[in-house]
XYZ file of C-alpha atoms in Angstrom:
611
model
C 97.183 86.052 -14.054
C 95.575 86.726 -10.681
C 97.396 85.321 -7.641
C 95.246 82.384 -6.554
C 97.578 80.972 -3.910
C 95.094 81.748 -1.123
C 91.979 80.880 -3.105
C 89.850 77.747 -2.985
C 90.107 75.597 -6.145
C 86.894 74.033 -7.397
C 86.551 70.333 -8.060
C 85.629 69.235 -11.569
C 82.026 68.644 -10.485
C 81.882 72.189 -9.108
C 83.415 73.573 -12.307
C 80.806 71.832 -14.479
C 78.045 73.546 -12.501
C 79.493 76.934 -13.449
C 80.647 76.357 -17.039
C 78.004 78.363 -18.901
C 78.426 81.495 -16.812
C 82.221 81.333 -16.838
C 82.407 80.904 -20.624
C 79.950 83.722 -21.274
C 81.996 86.015 -19.041
C 85.167 84.911 -20.825
C 83.723 85.839 -24.223
C 82.567 89.205 -22.906
C 86.049 89.787 -21.492
C 87.585 89.116 -24.905
C 85.131 91.438 -26.637
C 85.943 94.248 -24.228
C 89.708 93.766 -24.578
C 89.416 93.503 -28.360
C 87.485 96.753 -28.641
C 89.839 98.475 -26.240
C 93.038 97.409 -28.012
C 92.128 96.634 -31.645
C 93.301 100.047 -32.852
C 96.412 100.446 -30.713
C 99.509 101.079 -32.803
C 103.248 101.570 -32.583
C 104.023 99.092 -29.810
C 107.770 98.351 -29.741
C 108.788 95.109 -31.436
C 110.049 93.359 -28.319
C 110.633 89.640 -28.019
C 111.799 87.119 -25.450
C 112.330 83.458 -24.580
C 111.273 80.986 -21.925
C 113.767 78.344 -20.827
C 112.725 75.329 -18.761
C 115.258 73.335 -16.734
C 115.174 69.988 -14.960
C 117.341 69.488 -11.882
C 119.231 66.178 -11.890
C 121.445 64.653 -9.192
C 124.375 62.684 -10.589
C 126.008 60.005 -8.434
C 129.327 59.052 -10.033
C 130.085 56.462 -7.368
C 126.847 54.518 -7.846
C 126.703 55.355 -11.588
C 123.140 56.651 -11.278
C 121.214 59.825 -12.022
C 117.953 60.930 -10.437
C 115.551 63.807 -10.761
C 115.910 66.148 -7.814
C 112.533 67.154 -6.348
C 113.636 70.466 -4.850
C 112.157 73.061 -7.217
C 110.122 74.719 -4.453
C 113.183 75.364 -2.284
C 115.257 76.427 -5.286
C 112.636 78.942 -6.397
C 112.316 80.393 -2.921
C 116.082 80.934 -2.797
C 116.287 82.403 -6.296
C 113.402 84.792 -5.820
C 114.847 86.149 -2.585
C 117.924 87.297 -4.433
C 118.313 90.689 -6.025
C 121.273 90.669 -8.383
C 121.492 94.077 -10.077
C 119.145 95.105 -12.856
C 119.385 91.932 -14.933
C 117.797 89.552 -12.463
C 115.892 86.919 -14.453
C 112.366 85.934 -13.508
C 112.026 82.431 -12.070
C 108.710 80.553 -11.954
C 107.542 77.007 -11.154
C 106.611 74.413 -13.740
C 104.602 71.200 -13.552
C 107.345 68.950 -12.213
C 108.771 69.225 -8.711
C 112.175 68.981 -10.417
C 111.544 71.810 -12.922
C 112.005 75.578 -12.967
C 111.348 78.101 -15.728
C 113.173 81.330 -16.457
C 112.634 84.375 -18.637
C 114.958 87.356 -19.092
C 114.495 90.265 -16.707
C 113.566 92.442 -19.665
C 112.702 91.673 -23.290
C 115.082 91.928 -26.219
C 114.539 94.641 -28.813
C 114.047 94.092 -32.538
C 117.369 95.774 -33.273
C 119.947 93.328 -34.550
C 122.507 94.164 -31.895
C 120.150 92.645 -29.305
C 121.003 89.232 -30.779
C 124.182 89.287 -28.707
C 122.109 89.572 -25.508
C 120.249 86.291 -25.956
C 122.966 83.732 -25.264
C 124.461 85.968 -22.583
C 121.115 86.044 -20.777
C 120.750 82.268 -21.042
C 124.244 81.734 -19.650
C 123.551 84.087 -16.761
C 120.348 82.239 -15.916
C 122.031 78.826 -15.979
C 124.853 80.178 -13.839
C 122.448 81.643 -11.296
C 120.441 78.432 -11.080
C 123.603 76.358 -10.718
C 124.762 78.584 -7.863
C 121.878 77.483 -5.613
C 122.319 73.764 -6.301
C 124.582 71.195 -4.676
C 127.817 70.228 -6.383
C 126.347 66.963 -7.688
C 123.177 68.625 -9.016
C 122.977 69.915 -12.585
C 120.337 72.068 -14.317
C 119.708 70.293 -17.614
C 117.975 71.815 -20.604
C 116.751 68.444 -21.821
C 113.181 67.899 -23.072
C 112.471 64.564 -21.391
C 114.262 62.729 -18.605
C 115.129 59.331 -20.164
C 114.185 57.143 -17.190
C 111.200 59.064 -15.843
C 108.883 56.486 -14.302
C 111.461 53.683 -14.069
C 112.242 52.339 -10.602
C 113.629 54.838 -8.123
C 114.093 57.688 -10.602
C 113.960 60.652 -8.214
C 115.188 61.912 -4.857
C 113.571 61.809 -2.397
C 112.593 58.295 -3.447
C 109.290 57.896 -5.306
C 109.468 54.207 -6.211
C 106.089 52.492 -6.455
C 105.075 48.850 -6.265
C 103.616 47.999 -9.705
C 101.759 45.001 -8.243
C 99.702 47.284 -6.007
C 97.147 48.441 -8.583
C 95.100 51.400 -7.325
C 93.716 54.537 -8.897
C 97.193 56.023 -8.653
C 99.483 56.129 -11.698
C 101.674 53.129 -12.416
C 104.934 54.926 -13.009
C 104.585 58.526 -11.806
C 103.818 59.070 -8.123
C 102.233 62.384 -7.202
C 105.481 63.316 -5.425
C 106.972 64.412 -8.756
C 104.265 67.064 -9.256
C 105.043 70.580 -8.056
C 102.861 71.144 -4.985
C 103.561 74.850 -4.494
C 100.989 76.041 -7.047
C 97.313 75.132 -6.852
C 96.822 75.572 -10.583
C 99.209 72.696 -11.325
C 97.602 70.150 -9.023
C 94.073 71.186 -10.017
C 94.719 70.886 -13.756
C 96.291 67.474 -13.174
C 93.218 66.186 -11.340
C 90.628 67.893 -13.520
C 92.012 66.483 -16.774
C 91.477 62.992 -15.360
C 88.048 63.813 -13.946
C 86.866 65.504 -17.119
C 87.835 62.651 -19.425
C 86.515 60.092 -16.968
C 89.646 58.007 -16.565
C 93.389 57.868 -16.225
C 95.841 59.675 -18.466
C 97.247 56.904 -20.663
C 99.932 57.422 -23.298
C 101.231 55.112 -26.012
C 104.163 55.780 -28.312
C 105.978 53.321 -30.604
C 109.077 51.625 -29.252
C 112.222 51.509 -31.388
C 112.399 47.945 -32.685
C 115.942 46.683 -32.290
C 117.205 43.125 -32.780
C 116.413 41.955 -29.231
C 113.565 44.315 -28.307
C 111.008 42.520 -26.135
C 107.605 43.484 -24.774
C 107.619 47.164 -23.818
C 103.973 47.130 -22.730
C 103.749 44.946 -19.575
C 100.911 42.445 -19.870
C 99.692 43.069 -16.320
C 99.190 46.725 -17.199
C 97.682 45.935 -20.573
C 94.820 44.112 -18.863
C 94.075 47.091 -16.610
C 94.220 50.058 -18.998
C 91.626 51.287 -21.510
C 93.943 51.855 -24.471
C 92.170 50.475 -27.521
C 95.164 50.765 -29.829
C 97.662 49.164 -27.477
C 100.139 46.687 -28.880
C 103.291 44.961 -27.814
C 105.388 47.493 -29.720
C 104.277 50.435 -27.610
C 105.824 52.258 -24.693
C 103.046 52.738 -22.150
C 103.025 55.747 -19.826
C 100.379 56.816 -17.383
C 100.143 60.257 -15.844
C 100.272 63.880 -16.905
C 103.882 64.226 -15.752
C 105.201 62.279 -18.763
C 104.114 65.183 -20.949
C 103.847 68.141 -18.607
C 107.150 67.120 -17.034
C 109.003 67.789 -20.297
C 111.032 70.957 -20.831
C 110.620 73.261 -23.800
C 111.892 76.435 -25.433
C 109.288 79.080 -26.261
C 109.704 82.483 -27.872
C 107.210 85.356 -27.851
C 107.079 88.326 -30.216
C 105.272 91.591 -29.540
C 103.996 93.220 -32.701
C 103.223 96.780 -33.700
C 99.474 96.136 -33.761
C 96.815 93.430 -33.933
C 96.834 93.180 -37.737
C 100.585 92.530 -37.752
C 100.211 89.969 -34.958
C 97.538 88.109 -36.919
C 99.625 88.202 -40.094
C 102.691 86.859 -38.287
C 100.613 84.170 -36.565
C 99.375 82.811 -39.885
C 102.820 82.872 -41.492
C 104.329 80.932 -38.575
C 101.691 78.187 -38.633
C 103.659 76.027 -41.081
C 107.035 77.034 -39.642
C 106.017 75.175 -36.455
C 106.386 71.589 -37.749
C 109.633 72.518 -39.478
C 111.146 73.812 -36.235
C 109.784 70.866 -34.260
C 111.627 68.422 -36.518
C 114.729 70.608 -36.671
C 114.941 70.832 -32.864
C 114.136 67.145 -32.189
C 115.686 66.078 -28.870
C 113.480 63.419 -27.218
C 114.061 59.856 -28.444
C 113.933 58.142 -25.018
C 110.785 57.748 -22.899
C 110.253 55.693 -19.742
C 113.605 53.998 -20.145
C 113.077 52.874 -23.743
C 114.356 54.095 -27.061
C 111.235 55.132 -28.927
C 110.525 55.383 -32.632
C 109.835 59.121 -32.331
C 112.288 61.962 -31.857
C 110.204 64.624 -30.071
C 108.095 65.013 -26.957
C 105.098 66.337 -28.911
C 103.067 63.080 -29.234
C 103.552 62.478 -25.505
C 102.369 65.993 -24.661
C 99.384 65.678 -26.957
C 98.205 62.473 -25.309
C 98.953 63.575 -21.762
C 96.859 66.762 -22.087
C 94.013 65.066 -23.941
C 90.967 65.612 -21.732
C 88.393 64.644 -24.377
C 85.649 62.258 -23.363
C 84.798 59.153 -25.371
C 81.869 61.070 -26.880
C 84.092 63.959 -27.955
C 86.541 61.522 -29.557
C 83.705 59.923 -31.531
C 83.975 56.600 -29.708
C 80.409 56.962 -28.374
C 77.338 58.821 -29.677
C 76.993 62.404 -28.484
C 74.695 62.424 -25.472
C 76.190 64.453 -22.637
C 78.751 66.441 -24.645
C 78.258 69.056 -27.380
C 81.126 68.551 -29.812
C 83.129 65.986 -31.728
C 86.657 67.309 -31.182
C 89.411 66.139 -33.529
C 92.449 67.170 -31.507
C 93.833 67.183 -27.989
C 94.133 70.455 -26.087
C 97.860 70.180 -26.856
C 97.969 70.203 -30.623
C 98.775 72.061 -33.807
C 96.892 75.199 -34.807
C 93.330 74.542 -35.983
C 92.675 77.634 -38.074
C 94.293 80.645 -39.715
C 93.134 83.907 -38.164
C 93.451 86.405 -41.049
C 90.389 86.792 -43.330
C 92.539 86.606 -46.466
C 93.715 83.114 -45.476
C 90.294 81.616 -44.712
C 90.323 79.661 -47.987
C 93.160 77.547 -46.557
C 91.047 76.411 -43.585
C 90.107 73.234 -45.443
C 89.264 71.065 -42.433
C 85.999 70.951 -40.502
C 86.513 73.532 -37.769
C 84.507 72.790 -34.656
C 83.586 75.940 -32.781
C 81.092 77.186 -30.219
C 78.365 78.714 -32.369
C 76.867 80.853 -29.594
C 80.260 82.421 -28.900
C 80.853 82.850 -32.628
C 77.555 84.683 -33.168
C 78.160 86.976 -30.220
C 81.644 87.839 -31.456
C 80.357 88.513 -34.983
C 77.546 90.677 -33.637
C 80.121 92.750 -31.751
C 82.006 93.546 -34.947
C 84.711 90.872 -35.161
C 85.436 89.372 -38.567
C 84.683 85.735 -39.305
C 88.285 84.485 -39.109
C 89.041 85.857 -35.644
C 85.560 84.967 -34.385
C 86.040 81.322 -35.383
C 89.474 81.212 -33.764
C 88.142 82.446 -30.423
C 84.994 80.309 -30.688
C 87.219 77.283 -31.348
C 89.182 77.964 -28.167
C 85.894 78.089 -26.248
C 84.862 74.540 -27.127
C 87.275 73.671 -24.308
C 86.312 73.872 -20.662
C 88.380 75.703 -18.044
C 90.521 73.274 -16.070
C 91.130 75.558 -13.107
C 88.632 77.774 -11.292
C 88.476 79.194 -7.780
C 85.340 80.014 -5.820
C 86.625 83.511 -5.019
C 86.940 84.462 -8.709
C 83.801 82.919 -10.203
C 81.943 86.191 -10.715
C 84.083 88.592 -12.690
C 83.737 91.972 -14.337
C 84.146 92.014 -18.123
C 85.927 95.372 -17.872
C 88.167 94.911 -14.847
C 88.912 91.182 -15.107
C 90.326 88.859 -17.756
C 90.923 85.641 -15.818
C 88.112 83.537 -17.303
C 89.382 84.393 -20.782
C 92.963 83.576 -19.826
C 91.915 80.298 -18.203
C 90.623 79.201 -21.608
C 93.359 80.739 -23.773
C 96.256 79.528 -21.618
C 94.994 75.931 -21.523
C 94.683 75.668 -25.297
C 98.256 74.482 -25.767
C 98.606 74.894 -29.521
C 101.815 75.363 -31.491
C 101.054 79.098 -31.577
C 99.183 81.369 -29.208
C 97.781 84.834 -29.883
C 98.259 86.742 -26.634
C 96.244 89.793 -25.702
C 97.642 93.019 -24.263
C 98.159 92.759 -20.510
C 95.825 94.950 -18.473
C 97.355 98.098 -16.986
C 100.729 97.548 -18.656
C 102.441 98.665 -21.854
C 102.478 95.087 -23.186
C 100.720 94.785 -26.541
C 99.543 92.077 -28.938
C 101.927 89.122 -29.015
C 102.453 85.807 -30.785
C 103.941 82.911 -28.816
C 105.899 80.302 -30.795
C 105.602 77.023 -28.878
C 106.716 73.884 -30.778
C 110.485 73.815 -30.273
C 112.351 71.204 -28.266
C 114.842 72.656 -25.836
C 118.522 72.048 -26.627
C 121.396 70.986 -24.391
C 123.518 74.150 -24.503
C 122.865 77.867 -24.235
C 124.536 78.355 -27.605
C 122.074 75.980 -29.276
C 119.040 77.464 -27.549
C 120.155 80.962 -28.490
C 120.649 79.813 -32.083
C 117.117 78.439 -32.318
C 115.549 81.437 -30.595
C 117.467 83.914 -32.765
C 116.636 81.962 -35.914
C 112.897 82.182 -35.221
C 113.310 85.886 -34.406
C 114.996 86.429 -37.779
C 112.253 84.467 -39.544
C 109.710 86.866 -38.034
C 111.783 89.786 -39.326
C 111.862 88.551 -42.934
C 108.167 87.652 -42.810
C 107.267 91.200 -41.803
C 109.876 92.955 -43.946
C 109.215 91.038 -47.172
C 105.535 90.218 -46.489
C 106.306 86.579 -47.196
C 103.499 84.099 -47.619
C 104.020 80.653 -46.064
C 100.312 79.773 -45.866
C 99.257 76.335 -47.155
C 96.065 74.318 -46.530
C 95.741 73.625 -42.824
C 95.290 69.897 -43.551
C 98.818 69.854 -44.986
C 100.128 71.527 -41.828
C 98.546 68.682 -39.849
C 100.369 66.184 -42.075
C 103.603 68.082 -41.491
C 103.083 67.908 -37.729
C 102.580 64.146 -37.923
C 105.807 63.781 -39.885
C 107.832 66.120 -37.654
C 108.091 63.747 -34.689
C 109.121 60.665 -36.641
C 112.561 59.195 -36.104
C 115.163 61.241 -37.994
C 112.411 63.303 -39.641
C 114.820 66.145 -40.302
C 116.592 63.970 -42.892
C 114.083 61.272 -43.822
C 110.769 63.126 -44.151
C 109.445 65.668 -46.624
C 107.192 68.551 -45.652
C 104.619 70.571 -47.540
C 105.883 74.113 -48.049
C 105.249 77.009 -50.409
C 107.836 77.051 -53.152
C 106.859 80.581 -54.187
C 106.401 82.728 -51.107
C 107.025 85.970 -52.948
C 106.879 87.473 -56.425
C 108.594 85.794 -59.389
C 112.087 86.982 -58.565
C 115.387 85.195 -58.329
C 117.387 85.464 -55.112
C 119.671 87.911 -56.940
C 116.732 90.177 -57.698
C 115.487 89.864 -54.124
C 118.805 91.179 -52.834
C 118.185 94.552 -54.462
C 114.586 94.784 -53.291
C 114.018 96.954 -50.262
C 112.231 95.369 -47.308
C 108.502 95.906 -47.604
C 108.461 95.923 -51.413
C 108.184 92.195 -52.100
C 104.692 91.047 -52.972
C 103.360 87.609 -52.167
C 101.931 85.286 -54.762
C 98.530 83.740 -54.128
C 97.463 80.214 -54.998
C 98.241 76.706 -53.810
C 101.833 76.941 -54.938
C 103.256 74.353 -52.558
C 105.079 71.061 -52.796
C 106.896 68.583 -50.572
C 110.440 69.570 -49.623
C 113.135 68.299 -47.317
C 113.970 70.473 -44.346
C 117.360 71.057 -45.946
C 115.584 72.572 -48.955
C 113.302 74.688 -46.766
C 116.175 76.018 -44.663
C 119.020 76.170 -47.194
C 117.106 76.427 -50.469
C 116.768 74.640 -53.801
C 116.227 75.648 -57.426
C 112.605 76.636 -56.739
C 112.812 78.109 -53.245
C 115.706 80.295 -52.057
C 115.584 78.968 -48.484
C 114.960 80.678 -45.171
C 118.630 81.215 -44.353
C 119.497 82.861 -47.707
C 116.474 85.134 -47.228
C 117.653 85.963 -43.710
C 121.137 86.750 -44.976
C 119.654 89.044 -47.619
C 117.727 90.822 -44.884
C 120.826 91.114 -42.689
C 122.796 92.645 -45.556
C 120.120 95.314 -45.927
C 120.463 96.090 -42.206
C 124.263 96.041 -41.982
C 124.339 99.566 -40.559
C 122.292 98.386 -37.550
C 124.868 95.904 -36.282
C 128.586 95.366 -35.718
C 131.209 92.804 -36.671
C 130.968 90.848 -33.424
C 127.187 90.522 -33.670
C 127.476 89.534 -37.333
C 129.954 86.790 -36.454
C 127.703 85.495 -33.671
C 124.618 85.569 -35.890
C 126.432 83.665 -38.629
C 127.495 81.006 -36.123
C 123.842 80.555 -35.132
C 122.730 80.315 -38.754
C 125.488 77.789 -39.465
C 124.205 75.514 -36.703
C 120.655 75.667 -38.065
C 121.921 75.120 -41.622
C 124.075 72.158 -40.589
C 121.255 70.556 -38.606
C 118.982 70.867 -41.640
C 121.534 69.338 -44.009
C 122.651 66.594 -41.629
C 126.182 67.935 -41.285
C 125.421 68.404 -37.571
C 123.203 65.795 -35.864
C 120.076 66.811 -34.013
C 120.088 66.327 -30.253
C 117.750 63.360 -30.755
C 120.216 61.796 -33.171
C 123.086 62.373 -30.737
C 121.174 60.724 -27.875
C 119.994 57.794 -29.985
C 123.486 57.165 -31.344
C 125.019 57.411 -27.855
C 122.631 54.762 -26.534
C 122.877 52.326 -29.451
C 126.683 52.443 -29.539
C 127.158 52.200 -25.770
C 129.080 49.047 -24.751
C 126.375 48.112 -22.212
C 123.513 48.458 -24.700
C 121.956 45.037 -25.369
C 120.173 45.888 -28.653
C 116.908 45.620 -26.734
C 115.804 49.303 -26.778
C 116.371 49.581 -23.020
C 118.256 52.562 -21.603
C 119.639 51.148 -18.370
C 120.751 53.064 -15.289
C 124.399 52.967 -16.268
C 123.713 54.014 -19.867
C 121.510 56.812 -18.598
C 124.232 57.944 -16.190
C 126.862 58.143 -18.896
C 124.411 59.701 -21.353
C 123.611 62.523 -18.955
C 127.294 63.015 -18.214
C 127.823 63.463 -21.959
C 124.847 65.827 -22.113
C 126.274 67.843 -19.230
C 129.548 68.167 -21.106
C 127.675 69.451 -24.159
C 125.688 71.846 -21.985
C 128.868 73.429 -20.709
C 130.759 73.415 -23.973
C 128.009 74.122 -26.457
C 128.437 73.586 -30.179
C 130.385 76.166 -32.150
């Protein structure tokens, strides 16, 4: 992305006056990049991760914890350092208490690179810790449990809830990172575009003494039509954008392979969301969900009432079914178009232009779907762009479609090729856990490519899976639609003697509802992802060593145990800690002292990991 730190951001009104020209330029930019790179081949199969941290100050004397709003200073210190050749890359995130890191260089597709992942994560945590005070801890925790409750940050950000203004109820602007114009502009433009505040409702966990979680004084002021007394109310983008996540990105040999992998990962996304669940507490309450995803989806929802179907279309063009932060809307390979069984809304002018330039229908609809969204950040200095030299208008659209997967274009003037970003996972407490989840997804991509596996099911069933994935204890209590025959009619024994690349997929709607344990560990109809991975690893035994094998098996054991329930998810651990705490009043409230001791326990897990 172009450095816009010295540019002049446009207001939403100014953006609306330039929408047509910006979108047309964005489509032309995609067409040029597509034609330039559609035939490139033999890019190395690199991959990497993104880790997001929140900085928390722990006061053992007062028995309190608070978010530490010092990300700007921390980033300045980190980026001034130059520690050898393995210096990680540090960048800001939405919250003033958040920082993001990626490895200094990507991992390779060779199996021995698996041993580099956890090492890199440990080095990054160590480096971040080194620039913090002794009572400050970098947590890899999706959501801060008491965000928006009282004085939850330092410096103090406490608001008076009786002073009702246009400002958020629970999240003062102080918690937003001010060092990047893009962050503050997107925050404001989401509100201006939708024509109101960002309001979020999620179900509260109903315990024996749970009382009203939705304050009546707020209920009379907000627009939420589906509000009820059993909801946790949050207002402000920070409740979603202020969550931490774990993303992985995979560079593929060519565009065709990237599209194939994208489609095969579509239904892996809800499985990994449920399997990584780590967010049961929001705004000081135990909720009845286990992930941050519903909060993110609502916080980034910039649709107007017309686009939601609550009013007749008059000023807007589309009825849009999903938030900007959502599951994938469409498969992007032509051979999977039959599984796009929902009504796909797309910009028909963009679609026709893409088709006329030689793109197939599947990819044209994917891009045209992205372009039903408006850019949320524009600068006056970069309004008029060249379709050959520039790509920013395209990236402004692509990067603000926060779907579970993202097809990423080659980066101009670099060796970086076509990539697929895997986005649904909740971040885990320890580096060992995060490495396990990242490596597991990496190995899933390897078996998908090697065995040409077919995980495609109707997109409507993927949407149902996503809805189930965030439910309380979904990993054990819910069932998910999954293909039971992702390959030819072979037993797992026969698969073991098949060379990678020789397995053929079986077409047809051969799917059923399975538990995550069955999907990960297998059943009589489906061998399971981990057995398939182990088969693949056996075929590649000459590419690794005993130490890497042992480490890989420890990662697979964690994933297997989480799927079976032998090892609780992070969400289950947090929920159980709260409900069994001696100060818990069976009222769903996570008090200051419970939160303090919970985060102390999380810090212990972060240091010790799970092995």
